[in-house]
Coordinates of C-alpha atoms and ligand atoms in Angstrom, one line a residue:
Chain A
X79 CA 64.1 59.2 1.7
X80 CA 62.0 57.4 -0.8
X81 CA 59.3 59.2 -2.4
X82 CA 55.4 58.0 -2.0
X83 CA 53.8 58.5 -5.4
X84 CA 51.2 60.8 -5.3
X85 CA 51.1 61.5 -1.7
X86 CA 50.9 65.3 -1.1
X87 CA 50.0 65.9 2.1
X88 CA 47.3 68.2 3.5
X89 CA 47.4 71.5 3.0
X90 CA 49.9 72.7 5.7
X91 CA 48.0 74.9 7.6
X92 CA 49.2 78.5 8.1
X93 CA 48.1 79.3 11.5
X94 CA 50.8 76.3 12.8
X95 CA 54.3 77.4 13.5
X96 CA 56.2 74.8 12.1
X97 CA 59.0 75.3 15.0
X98 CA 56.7 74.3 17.2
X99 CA 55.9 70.6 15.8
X100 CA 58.8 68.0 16.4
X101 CA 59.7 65.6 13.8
X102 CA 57.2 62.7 12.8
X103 CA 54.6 65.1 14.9
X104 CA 51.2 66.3 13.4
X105 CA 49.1 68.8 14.8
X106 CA 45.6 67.8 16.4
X107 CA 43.1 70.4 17.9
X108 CA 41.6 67.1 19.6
X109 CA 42.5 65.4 22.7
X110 CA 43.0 62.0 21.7
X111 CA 43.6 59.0 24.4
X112 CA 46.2 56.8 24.9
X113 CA 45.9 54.4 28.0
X114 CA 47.1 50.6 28.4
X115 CA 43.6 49.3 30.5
X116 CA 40.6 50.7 32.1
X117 CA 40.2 53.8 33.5
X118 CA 40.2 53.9 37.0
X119 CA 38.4 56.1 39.2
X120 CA 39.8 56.6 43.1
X121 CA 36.8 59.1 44.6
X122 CA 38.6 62.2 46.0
X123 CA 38.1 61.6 49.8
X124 CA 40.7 58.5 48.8
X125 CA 42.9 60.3 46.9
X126 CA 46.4 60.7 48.1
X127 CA 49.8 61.8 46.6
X128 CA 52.7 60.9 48.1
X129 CA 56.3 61.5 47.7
X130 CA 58.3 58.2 49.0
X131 CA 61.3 56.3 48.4
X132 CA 65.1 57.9 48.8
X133 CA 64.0 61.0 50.7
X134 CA 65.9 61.3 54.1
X135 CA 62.7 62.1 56.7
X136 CA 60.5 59.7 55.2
X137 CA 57.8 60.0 52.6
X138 CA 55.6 63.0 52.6
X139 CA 51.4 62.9 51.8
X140 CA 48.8 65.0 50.8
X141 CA 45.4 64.8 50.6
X142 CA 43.5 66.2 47.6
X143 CA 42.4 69.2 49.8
X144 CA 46.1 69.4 50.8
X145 CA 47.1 69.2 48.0
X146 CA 44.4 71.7 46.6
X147 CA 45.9 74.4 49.3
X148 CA 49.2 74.5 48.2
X149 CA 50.3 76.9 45.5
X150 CA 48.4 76.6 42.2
X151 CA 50.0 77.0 39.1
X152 CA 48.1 78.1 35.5
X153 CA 50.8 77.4 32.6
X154 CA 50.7 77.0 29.1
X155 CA 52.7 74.1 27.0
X156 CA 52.6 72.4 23.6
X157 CA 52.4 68.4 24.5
X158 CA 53.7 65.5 22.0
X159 CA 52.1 62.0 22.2
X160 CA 54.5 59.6 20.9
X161 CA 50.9 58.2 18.3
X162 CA 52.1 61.3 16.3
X163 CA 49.9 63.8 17.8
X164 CA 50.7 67.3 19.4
X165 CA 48.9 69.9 20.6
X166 CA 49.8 73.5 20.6
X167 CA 49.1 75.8 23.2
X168 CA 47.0 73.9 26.0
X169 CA 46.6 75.5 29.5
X170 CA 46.8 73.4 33.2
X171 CA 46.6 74.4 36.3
X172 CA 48.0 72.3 39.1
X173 CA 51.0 72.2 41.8
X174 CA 54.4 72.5 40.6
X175 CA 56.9 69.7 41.3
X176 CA 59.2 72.2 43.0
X177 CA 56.6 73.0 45.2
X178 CA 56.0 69.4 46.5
X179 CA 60.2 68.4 46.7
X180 CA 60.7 71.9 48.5
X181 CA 61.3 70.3 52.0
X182 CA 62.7 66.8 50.4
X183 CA 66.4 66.1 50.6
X184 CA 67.2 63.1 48.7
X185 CA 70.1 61.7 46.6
X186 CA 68.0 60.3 44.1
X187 CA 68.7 60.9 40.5
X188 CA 65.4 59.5 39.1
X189 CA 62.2 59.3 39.8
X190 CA 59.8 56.4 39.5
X191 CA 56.3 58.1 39.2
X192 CA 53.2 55.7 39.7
X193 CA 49.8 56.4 39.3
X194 CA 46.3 54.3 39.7
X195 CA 45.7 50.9 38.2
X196 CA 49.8 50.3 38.4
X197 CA 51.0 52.1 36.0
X198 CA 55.0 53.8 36.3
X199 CA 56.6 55.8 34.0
X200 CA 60.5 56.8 35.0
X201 CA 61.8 60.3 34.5
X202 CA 65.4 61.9 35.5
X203 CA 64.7 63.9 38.2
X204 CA 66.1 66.5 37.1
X205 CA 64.0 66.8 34.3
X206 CA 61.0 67.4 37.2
X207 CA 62.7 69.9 39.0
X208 CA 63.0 73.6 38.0
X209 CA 59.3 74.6 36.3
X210 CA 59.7 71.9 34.4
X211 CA 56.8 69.4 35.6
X212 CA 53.3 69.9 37.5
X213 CA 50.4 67.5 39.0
X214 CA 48.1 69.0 37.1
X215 CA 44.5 68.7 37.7
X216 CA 42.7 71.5 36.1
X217 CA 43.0 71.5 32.2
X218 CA 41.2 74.6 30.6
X219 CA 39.3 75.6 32.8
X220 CA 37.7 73.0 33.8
X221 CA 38.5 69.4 35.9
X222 CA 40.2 67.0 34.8
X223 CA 38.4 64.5 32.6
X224 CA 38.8 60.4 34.3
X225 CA 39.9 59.1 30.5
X226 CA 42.6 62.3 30.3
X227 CA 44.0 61.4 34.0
X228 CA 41.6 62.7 36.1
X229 CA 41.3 63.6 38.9
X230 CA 45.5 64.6 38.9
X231 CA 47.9 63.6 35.9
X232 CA 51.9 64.7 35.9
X233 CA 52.5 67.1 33.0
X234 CA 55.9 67.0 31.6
X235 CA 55.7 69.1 28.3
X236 CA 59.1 68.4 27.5
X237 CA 59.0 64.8 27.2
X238 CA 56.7 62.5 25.3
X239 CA 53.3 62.4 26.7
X240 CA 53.2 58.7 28.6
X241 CA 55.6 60.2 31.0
X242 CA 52.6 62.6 31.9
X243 CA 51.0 59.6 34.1
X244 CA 47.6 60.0 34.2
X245 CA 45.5 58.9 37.5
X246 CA 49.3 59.9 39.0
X247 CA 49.5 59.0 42.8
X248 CA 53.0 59.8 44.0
X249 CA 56.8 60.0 42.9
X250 CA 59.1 57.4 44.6
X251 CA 62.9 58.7 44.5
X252 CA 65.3 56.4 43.3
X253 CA 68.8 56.2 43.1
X254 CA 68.9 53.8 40.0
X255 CA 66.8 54.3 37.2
X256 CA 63.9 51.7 36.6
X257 CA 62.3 51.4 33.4
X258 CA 58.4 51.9 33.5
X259 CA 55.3 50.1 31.6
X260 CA 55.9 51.8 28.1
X261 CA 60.1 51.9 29.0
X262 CA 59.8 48.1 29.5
X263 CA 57.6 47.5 26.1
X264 CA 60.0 48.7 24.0
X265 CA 59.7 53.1 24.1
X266 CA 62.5 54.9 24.9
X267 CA 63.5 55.4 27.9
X268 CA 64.0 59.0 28.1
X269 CA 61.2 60.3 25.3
X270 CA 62.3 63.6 24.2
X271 CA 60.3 64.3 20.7
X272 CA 62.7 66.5 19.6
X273 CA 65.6 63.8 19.3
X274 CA 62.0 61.5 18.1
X275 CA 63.2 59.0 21.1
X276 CA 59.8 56.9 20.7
X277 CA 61.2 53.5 21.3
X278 CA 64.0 51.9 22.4
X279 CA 66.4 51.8 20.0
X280 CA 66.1 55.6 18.3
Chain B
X801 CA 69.5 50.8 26.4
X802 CA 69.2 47.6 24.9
X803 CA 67.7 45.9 28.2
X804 CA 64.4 47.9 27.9
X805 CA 62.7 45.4 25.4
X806 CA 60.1 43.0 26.1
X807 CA 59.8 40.1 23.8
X808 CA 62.2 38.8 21.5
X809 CA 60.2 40.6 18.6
X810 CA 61.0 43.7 20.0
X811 CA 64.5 42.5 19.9
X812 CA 65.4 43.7 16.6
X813 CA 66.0 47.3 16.0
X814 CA 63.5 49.6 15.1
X815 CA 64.4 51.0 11.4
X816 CA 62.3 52.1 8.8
X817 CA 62.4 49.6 6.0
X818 CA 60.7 50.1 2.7
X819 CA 57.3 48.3 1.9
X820 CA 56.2 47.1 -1.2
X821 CA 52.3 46.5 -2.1
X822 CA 52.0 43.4 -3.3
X823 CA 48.2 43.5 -2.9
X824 CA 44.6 45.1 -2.1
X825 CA 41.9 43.6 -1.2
X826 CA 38.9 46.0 -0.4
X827 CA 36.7 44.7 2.5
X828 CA 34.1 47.3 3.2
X829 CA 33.2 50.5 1.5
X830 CA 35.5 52.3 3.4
X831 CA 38.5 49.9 4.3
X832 CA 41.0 48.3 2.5
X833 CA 44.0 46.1 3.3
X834 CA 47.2 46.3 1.7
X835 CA 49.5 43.0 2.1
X836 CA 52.9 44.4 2.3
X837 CA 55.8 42.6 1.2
X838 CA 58.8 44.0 3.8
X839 CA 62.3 43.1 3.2
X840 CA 63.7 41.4 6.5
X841 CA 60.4 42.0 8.4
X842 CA 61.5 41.3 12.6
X843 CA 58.1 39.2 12.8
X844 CA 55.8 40.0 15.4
X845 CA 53.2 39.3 18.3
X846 CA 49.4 39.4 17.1
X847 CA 48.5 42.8 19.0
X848 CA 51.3 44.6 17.5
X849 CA 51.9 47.7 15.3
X850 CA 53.9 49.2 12.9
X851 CA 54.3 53.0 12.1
X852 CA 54.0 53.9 8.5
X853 CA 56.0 57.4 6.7
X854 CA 55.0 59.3 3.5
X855 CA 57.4 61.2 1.9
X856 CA 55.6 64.0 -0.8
X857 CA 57.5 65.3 -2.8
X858 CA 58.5 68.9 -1.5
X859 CA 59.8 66.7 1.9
X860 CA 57.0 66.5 4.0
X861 CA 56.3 63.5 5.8
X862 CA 53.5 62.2 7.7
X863 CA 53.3 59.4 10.0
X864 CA 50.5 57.0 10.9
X865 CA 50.4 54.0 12.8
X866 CA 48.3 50.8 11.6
X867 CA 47.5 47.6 13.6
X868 CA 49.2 44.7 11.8
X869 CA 46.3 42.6 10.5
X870 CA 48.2 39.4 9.3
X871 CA 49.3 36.5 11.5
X872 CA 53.2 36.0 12.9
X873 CA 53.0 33.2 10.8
X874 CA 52.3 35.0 7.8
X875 CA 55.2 35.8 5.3
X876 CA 53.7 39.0 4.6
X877 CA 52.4 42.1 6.6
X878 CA 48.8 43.0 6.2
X879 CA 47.2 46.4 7.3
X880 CA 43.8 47.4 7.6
X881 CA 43.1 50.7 7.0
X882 CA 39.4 52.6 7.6
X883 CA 39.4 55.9 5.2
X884 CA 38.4 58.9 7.6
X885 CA 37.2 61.1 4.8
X886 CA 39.1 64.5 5.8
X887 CA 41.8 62.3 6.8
X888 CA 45.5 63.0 5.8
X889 CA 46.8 59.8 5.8
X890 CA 43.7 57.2 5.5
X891 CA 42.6 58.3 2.3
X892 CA 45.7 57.4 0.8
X893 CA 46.6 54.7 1.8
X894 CA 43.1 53.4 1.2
X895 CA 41.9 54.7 -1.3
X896 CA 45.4 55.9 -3.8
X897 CA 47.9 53.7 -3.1
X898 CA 48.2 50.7 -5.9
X899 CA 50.3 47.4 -6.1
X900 CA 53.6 48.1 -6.4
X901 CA 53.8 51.2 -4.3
X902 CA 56.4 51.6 -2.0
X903 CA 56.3 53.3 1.5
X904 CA 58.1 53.3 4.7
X905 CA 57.4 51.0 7.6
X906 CA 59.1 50.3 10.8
X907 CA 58.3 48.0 13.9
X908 CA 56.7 45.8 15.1
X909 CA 55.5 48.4 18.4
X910 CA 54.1 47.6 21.2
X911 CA 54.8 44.6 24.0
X912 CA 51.7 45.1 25.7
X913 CA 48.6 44.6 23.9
X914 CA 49.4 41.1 22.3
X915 CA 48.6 37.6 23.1
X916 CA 50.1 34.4 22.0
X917 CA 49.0 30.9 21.9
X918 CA 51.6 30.1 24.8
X919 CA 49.8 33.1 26.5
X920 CA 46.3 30.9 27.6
X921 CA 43.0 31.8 27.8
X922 CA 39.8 32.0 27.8
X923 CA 40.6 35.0 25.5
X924 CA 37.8 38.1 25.5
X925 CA 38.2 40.3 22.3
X926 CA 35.9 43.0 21.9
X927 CA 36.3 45.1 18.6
X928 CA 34.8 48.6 17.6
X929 CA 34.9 49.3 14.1
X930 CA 38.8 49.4 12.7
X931 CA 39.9 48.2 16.2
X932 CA 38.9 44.3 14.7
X933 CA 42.3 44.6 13.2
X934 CA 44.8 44.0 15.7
X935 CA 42.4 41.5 17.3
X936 CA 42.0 39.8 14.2
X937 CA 45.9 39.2 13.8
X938 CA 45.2 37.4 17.5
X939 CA 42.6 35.1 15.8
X940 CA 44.7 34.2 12.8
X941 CA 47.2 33.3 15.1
X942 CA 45.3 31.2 17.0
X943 CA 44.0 29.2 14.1
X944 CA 47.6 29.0 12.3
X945 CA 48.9 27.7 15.4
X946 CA 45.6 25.0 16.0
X947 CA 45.2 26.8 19.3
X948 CA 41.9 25.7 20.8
X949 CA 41.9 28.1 23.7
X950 CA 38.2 29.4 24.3
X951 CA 38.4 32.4 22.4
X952 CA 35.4 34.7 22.1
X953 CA 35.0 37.8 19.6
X954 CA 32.3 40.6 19.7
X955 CA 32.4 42.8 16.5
X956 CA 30.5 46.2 16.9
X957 CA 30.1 48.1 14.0
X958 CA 27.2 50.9 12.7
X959 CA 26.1 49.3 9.3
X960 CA 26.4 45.3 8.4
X961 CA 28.2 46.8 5.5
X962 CA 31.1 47.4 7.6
X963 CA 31.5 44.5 9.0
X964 CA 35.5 43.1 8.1
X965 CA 36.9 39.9 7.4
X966 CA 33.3 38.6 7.7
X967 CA 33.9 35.6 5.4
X968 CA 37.0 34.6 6.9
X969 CA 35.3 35.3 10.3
X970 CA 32.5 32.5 9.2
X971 CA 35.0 29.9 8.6
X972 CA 37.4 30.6 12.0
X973 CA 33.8 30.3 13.1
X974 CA 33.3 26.2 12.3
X975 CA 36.0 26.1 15.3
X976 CA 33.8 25.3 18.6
X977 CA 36.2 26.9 20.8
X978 CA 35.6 30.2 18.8
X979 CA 32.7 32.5 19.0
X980 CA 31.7 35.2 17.4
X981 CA 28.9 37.8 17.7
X982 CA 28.1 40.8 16.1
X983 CA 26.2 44.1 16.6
X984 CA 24.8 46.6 14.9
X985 CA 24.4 50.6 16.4
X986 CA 23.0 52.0 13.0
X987 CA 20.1 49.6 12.1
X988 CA 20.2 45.9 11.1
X989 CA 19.3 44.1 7.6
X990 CA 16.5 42.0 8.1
X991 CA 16.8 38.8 10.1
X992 CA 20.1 40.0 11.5
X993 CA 20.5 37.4 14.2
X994 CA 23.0 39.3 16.3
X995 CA 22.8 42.4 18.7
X996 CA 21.1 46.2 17.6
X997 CA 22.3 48.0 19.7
X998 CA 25.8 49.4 21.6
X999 CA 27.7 46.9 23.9
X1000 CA 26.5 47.3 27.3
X1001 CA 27.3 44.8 30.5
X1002 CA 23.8 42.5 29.4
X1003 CA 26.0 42.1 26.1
X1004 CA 29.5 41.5 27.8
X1005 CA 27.8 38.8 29.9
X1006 CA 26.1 36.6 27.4
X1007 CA 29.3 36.9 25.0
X1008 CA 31.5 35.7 28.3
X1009 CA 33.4 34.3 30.1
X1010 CA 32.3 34.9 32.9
X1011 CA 35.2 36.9 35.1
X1012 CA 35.2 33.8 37.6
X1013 CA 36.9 32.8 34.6
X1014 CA 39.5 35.1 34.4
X1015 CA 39.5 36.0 30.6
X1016 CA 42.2 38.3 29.1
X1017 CA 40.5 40.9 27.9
X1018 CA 41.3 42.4 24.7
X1019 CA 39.4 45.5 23.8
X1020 CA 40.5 48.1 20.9
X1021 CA 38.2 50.7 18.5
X1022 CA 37.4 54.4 19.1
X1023 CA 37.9 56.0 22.2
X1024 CA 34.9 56.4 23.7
X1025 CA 34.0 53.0 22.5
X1026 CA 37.2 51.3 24.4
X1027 CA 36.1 53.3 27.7
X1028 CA 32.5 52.2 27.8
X1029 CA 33.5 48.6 27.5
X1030 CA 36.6 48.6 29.6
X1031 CA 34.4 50.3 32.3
X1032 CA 31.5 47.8 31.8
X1033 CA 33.8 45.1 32.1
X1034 CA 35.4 46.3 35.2
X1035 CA 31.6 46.6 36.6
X1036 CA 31.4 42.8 35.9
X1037 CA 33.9 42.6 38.0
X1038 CA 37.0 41.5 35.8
X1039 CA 40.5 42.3 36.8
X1040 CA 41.5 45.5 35.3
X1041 CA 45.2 44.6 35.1
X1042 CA 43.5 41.9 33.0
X1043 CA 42.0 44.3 30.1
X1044 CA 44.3 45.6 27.8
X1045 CA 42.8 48.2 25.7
X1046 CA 43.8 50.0 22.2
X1047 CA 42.6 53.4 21.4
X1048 CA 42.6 54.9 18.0
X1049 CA 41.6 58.1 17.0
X1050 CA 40.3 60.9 18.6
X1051 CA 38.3 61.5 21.4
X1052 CA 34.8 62.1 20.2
X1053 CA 33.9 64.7 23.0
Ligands
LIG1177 C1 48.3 52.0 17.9 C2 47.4 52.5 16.8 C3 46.9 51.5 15.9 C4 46.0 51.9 14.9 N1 45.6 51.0 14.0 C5 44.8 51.3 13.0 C6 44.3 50.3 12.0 O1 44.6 49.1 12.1 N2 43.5 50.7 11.1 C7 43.1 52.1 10.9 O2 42.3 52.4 10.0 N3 43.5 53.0 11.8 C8 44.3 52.7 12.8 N4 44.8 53.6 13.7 C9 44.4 55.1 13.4 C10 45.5 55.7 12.5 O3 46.7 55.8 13.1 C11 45.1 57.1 12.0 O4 44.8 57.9 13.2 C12 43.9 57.1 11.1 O5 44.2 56.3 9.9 C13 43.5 58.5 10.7 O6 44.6 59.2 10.1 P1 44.5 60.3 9.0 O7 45.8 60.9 8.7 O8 43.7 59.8 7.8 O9 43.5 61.4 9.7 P2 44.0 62.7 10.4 O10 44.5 63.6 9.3 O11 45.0 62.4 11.4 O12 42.7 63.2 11.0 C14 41.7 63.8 10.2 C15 40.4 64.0 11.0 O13 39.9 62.7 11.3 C16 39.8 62.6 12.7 N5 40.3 61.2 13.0 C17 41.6 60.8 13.2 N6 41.7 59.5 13.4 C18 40.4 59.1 13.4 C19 39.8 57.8 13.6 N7 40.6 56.7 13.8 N8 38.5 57.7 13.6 C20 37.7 58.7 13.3 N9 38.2 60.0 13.2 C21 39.5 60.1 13.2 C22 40.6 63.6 13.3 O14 40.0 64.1 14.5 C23 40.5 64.7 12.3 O15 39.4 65.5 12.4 C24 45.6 53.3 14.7 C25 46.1 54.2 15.7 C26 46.9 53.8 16.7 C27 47.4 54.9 17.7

């Protein structure tokens, strides 16, 4: 790799376990913002989530309060944001994907999730399934904040963060996979930062 | 995987190729653009941008990515680059770097917040500090190509001082189809004919078009910057699969 003259670097901090950061990654104690339009803001007495598409029985809904009595999860993951930034250590509370497929037989292998303002993002669903992915709508302690997804966002630590849809709305089952917004404009279209698959061709 | 592209920029793989400063041109206190000369450079779409890699010496690498300034029709890649004082990355690149310098680049990125001439208009760009850049690629496009699609451009920065590309800016500005307006959040020189204060709906109005119009908005800078205007111009009623926003840095909350 060729050499920048004179670029050193910051002082790589101590505190940060460097087996923690995947390639290309920096460490950020912000919460930076990455979104594609406006942020829209669906008040909660409109707010549904539904789980639709290649599910024998038909699609299932919950309302926020529904959704709100089902079984809460509090977890804490490290998220990568294919700008470069990760952030170590951040703690959500929401209801585990599991929890909402529990009843749903399907033969779907992906999942096309959609969220507010049309935005998709597809994900394997495998890579929902097994503690592995959350509607998350509690993040530290407090609601979710509209411009970080608010009021619910997906949160798949394991992937690059776009496939966390904010303003998330539902997961529609599919049996072939279907590229989403980012997938379509070029990022990759499975996202895992530890391979760095940011965009189509890594 | 090759079917997921948009664009036939995007076309080309995505390798890191080395960059070579050819030139700097320093256009505020604070920012600089570096004109990079890119061996087999894909081209791009004005909106685009590129990731950049630092190697240091002991291996570590840092990555960063920068709005392309220049035009499609440019030969050579252009970045703007705003020095954030306890930045890693900013400060050298804007502040060490000198022609001749090499570092690695790879793109272009990004299919959705571009426009071309083919694309229409009337064309909204609204740009908070750095976040001119990409928009500014737009407008050198435009011109390059003799586009005369109603275009307008509102520039929000703190000091006049930190105003880019303002000469340039003044002579795009002879076009009719093109307006431009500035504001100023930190105080204005004196007879500063445009806005003092932040962009609010009053300001998004009288810039227009109208959203009866339809504009595709274009709207980039900070974060909470890019929210308050996307918001306001959802208030006015535009289309919000019309505004395509660009968020760089960090939150600011
Ligand atoms: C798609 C995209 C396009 C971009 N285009 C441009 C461009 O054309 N020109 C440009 O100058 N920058 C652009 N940026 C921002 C750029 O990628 C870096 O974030 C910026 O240069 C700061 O990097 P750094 O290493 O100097 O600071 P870091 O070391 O990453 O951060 C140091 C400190 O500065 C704060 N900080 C980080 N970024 C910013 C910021 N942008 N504004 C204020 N504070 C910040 C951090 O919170 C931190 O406290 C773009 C970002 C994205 C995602």
């Amino acid at each position: 790799m060729p050499l920048s003259r004179g670029f050193h670097g910051r002082p790589r901090r101590p505190e940060v376990d460097p087996s923690r950061v995947p390639p290309g990654q920096y460490v950020t104690n912000d919460f930076p913002v990455l979104s594609a339009g406006p942020t829209p803001r669906t008040p909660l007495d409109q707010w549904s989530f539904t789980v639709q598409g290649a599910v024998d029985g038909g699609a299932k809904t919950w309302t926020w309060e529904e959704l709100n009595a089902l079984p809460q999860e509090t977890f804490t993951v490290d998220i990568h944001c294919v700008t470069k930034w990760s952030k170590l250590g951040t703690t959500w509370t929401g209801v585990s994907v599991d929890t909402l497929l529990e009843d749903v037989a399907t033969t779907a292998e992906y999942v096309s999730v959609y969220a507010d303002g049309g935005y998709t993002t597809n994900v394997p669903l495998e890579d929902l399934m097994d503690g592995k992915a959350w509607v998350a709508h509690t993040f530290e302690g407090e609601p979710l904040e509209p411009a970080h997804g608010g009021p619910a966002r997906l949160v798949v630590p394991h992937l690059y963060f776009w496939k966390s849809a904010k303003w998330v709305r539902g997961l529609d089952l599919t049996i072939d996979d279907e590229p989403g917004f980012w997938e379509l404009a070029g990022y990759h279209n499975y996202g895992d930062p530890w391979r760095e698959q940011r965009y189509w061709s890594d | 995987m090759g079917a997921v592209v948009a664009g036939a920029a995007a076309a080309a793989r995505i390798t890191w190729r080395e960059a070579r400063v050819v030139e700097l041109i320093d256009e505020t206190p604070s920012a600089r653009t570096l004109v990079l000369d890119v061996p087999d450079w894909p081209g791009h779409d004005a909106g685009q941008h590129l990731d950049v890699r630092l190697t240091a010496e002991d291996g570590y690498v840092a990555e960063r990515s920068y709005s392309i300034a220049s035009a499609p029709e440019d030969a050579r890649v252009a970045l703007t680059i705003e020095r954030i004082d306890d930045g890693e990355v900013s400060p050298y690149l804007a502040g060490d770097v000198v022609v001749g310098d090499a570092f690695e680049v790879r793109g272009p990125i990004g299919g959705h917040f571009t426009w071309r001439v083919g694309d229409g208009g009337p064309v909204l760009l609204v740009a908070g500090g750095s976040g001119l850049v990409p928009l500014m690629a737009m407008l050198r496009h435009r011109a390059q190509a003799r586009s005369t699609v109603d275009a307008r451009l509102l520039v929000s920065a703190r000091h006049v001082e930190d105003l880019l590309y303002r000469e340039e800016l003044e002579a795009l500005a002879a076009d009719p189809s093109l307006s431009i307006t500035y504001t100023l959040t930190r105080g204005a020189p004196e007879r500063w004919k445009g806005f003092t204060r932040r962009v609010d709906m009053d300001m998004l109005q009288t810039v227009g078009p109208d959203a009866v119009a339809m504009p595709r908005a274009f709207v980039c800078g900070p974060t909470p910057f890019v929210e308050a205007v996307a918001d306001a111009l959802v208030s006015l009623g535009h289309t919000a699969a019309a505004i395509h926003t660009e968020r760089f840095g960090p939150t600011g909350s």
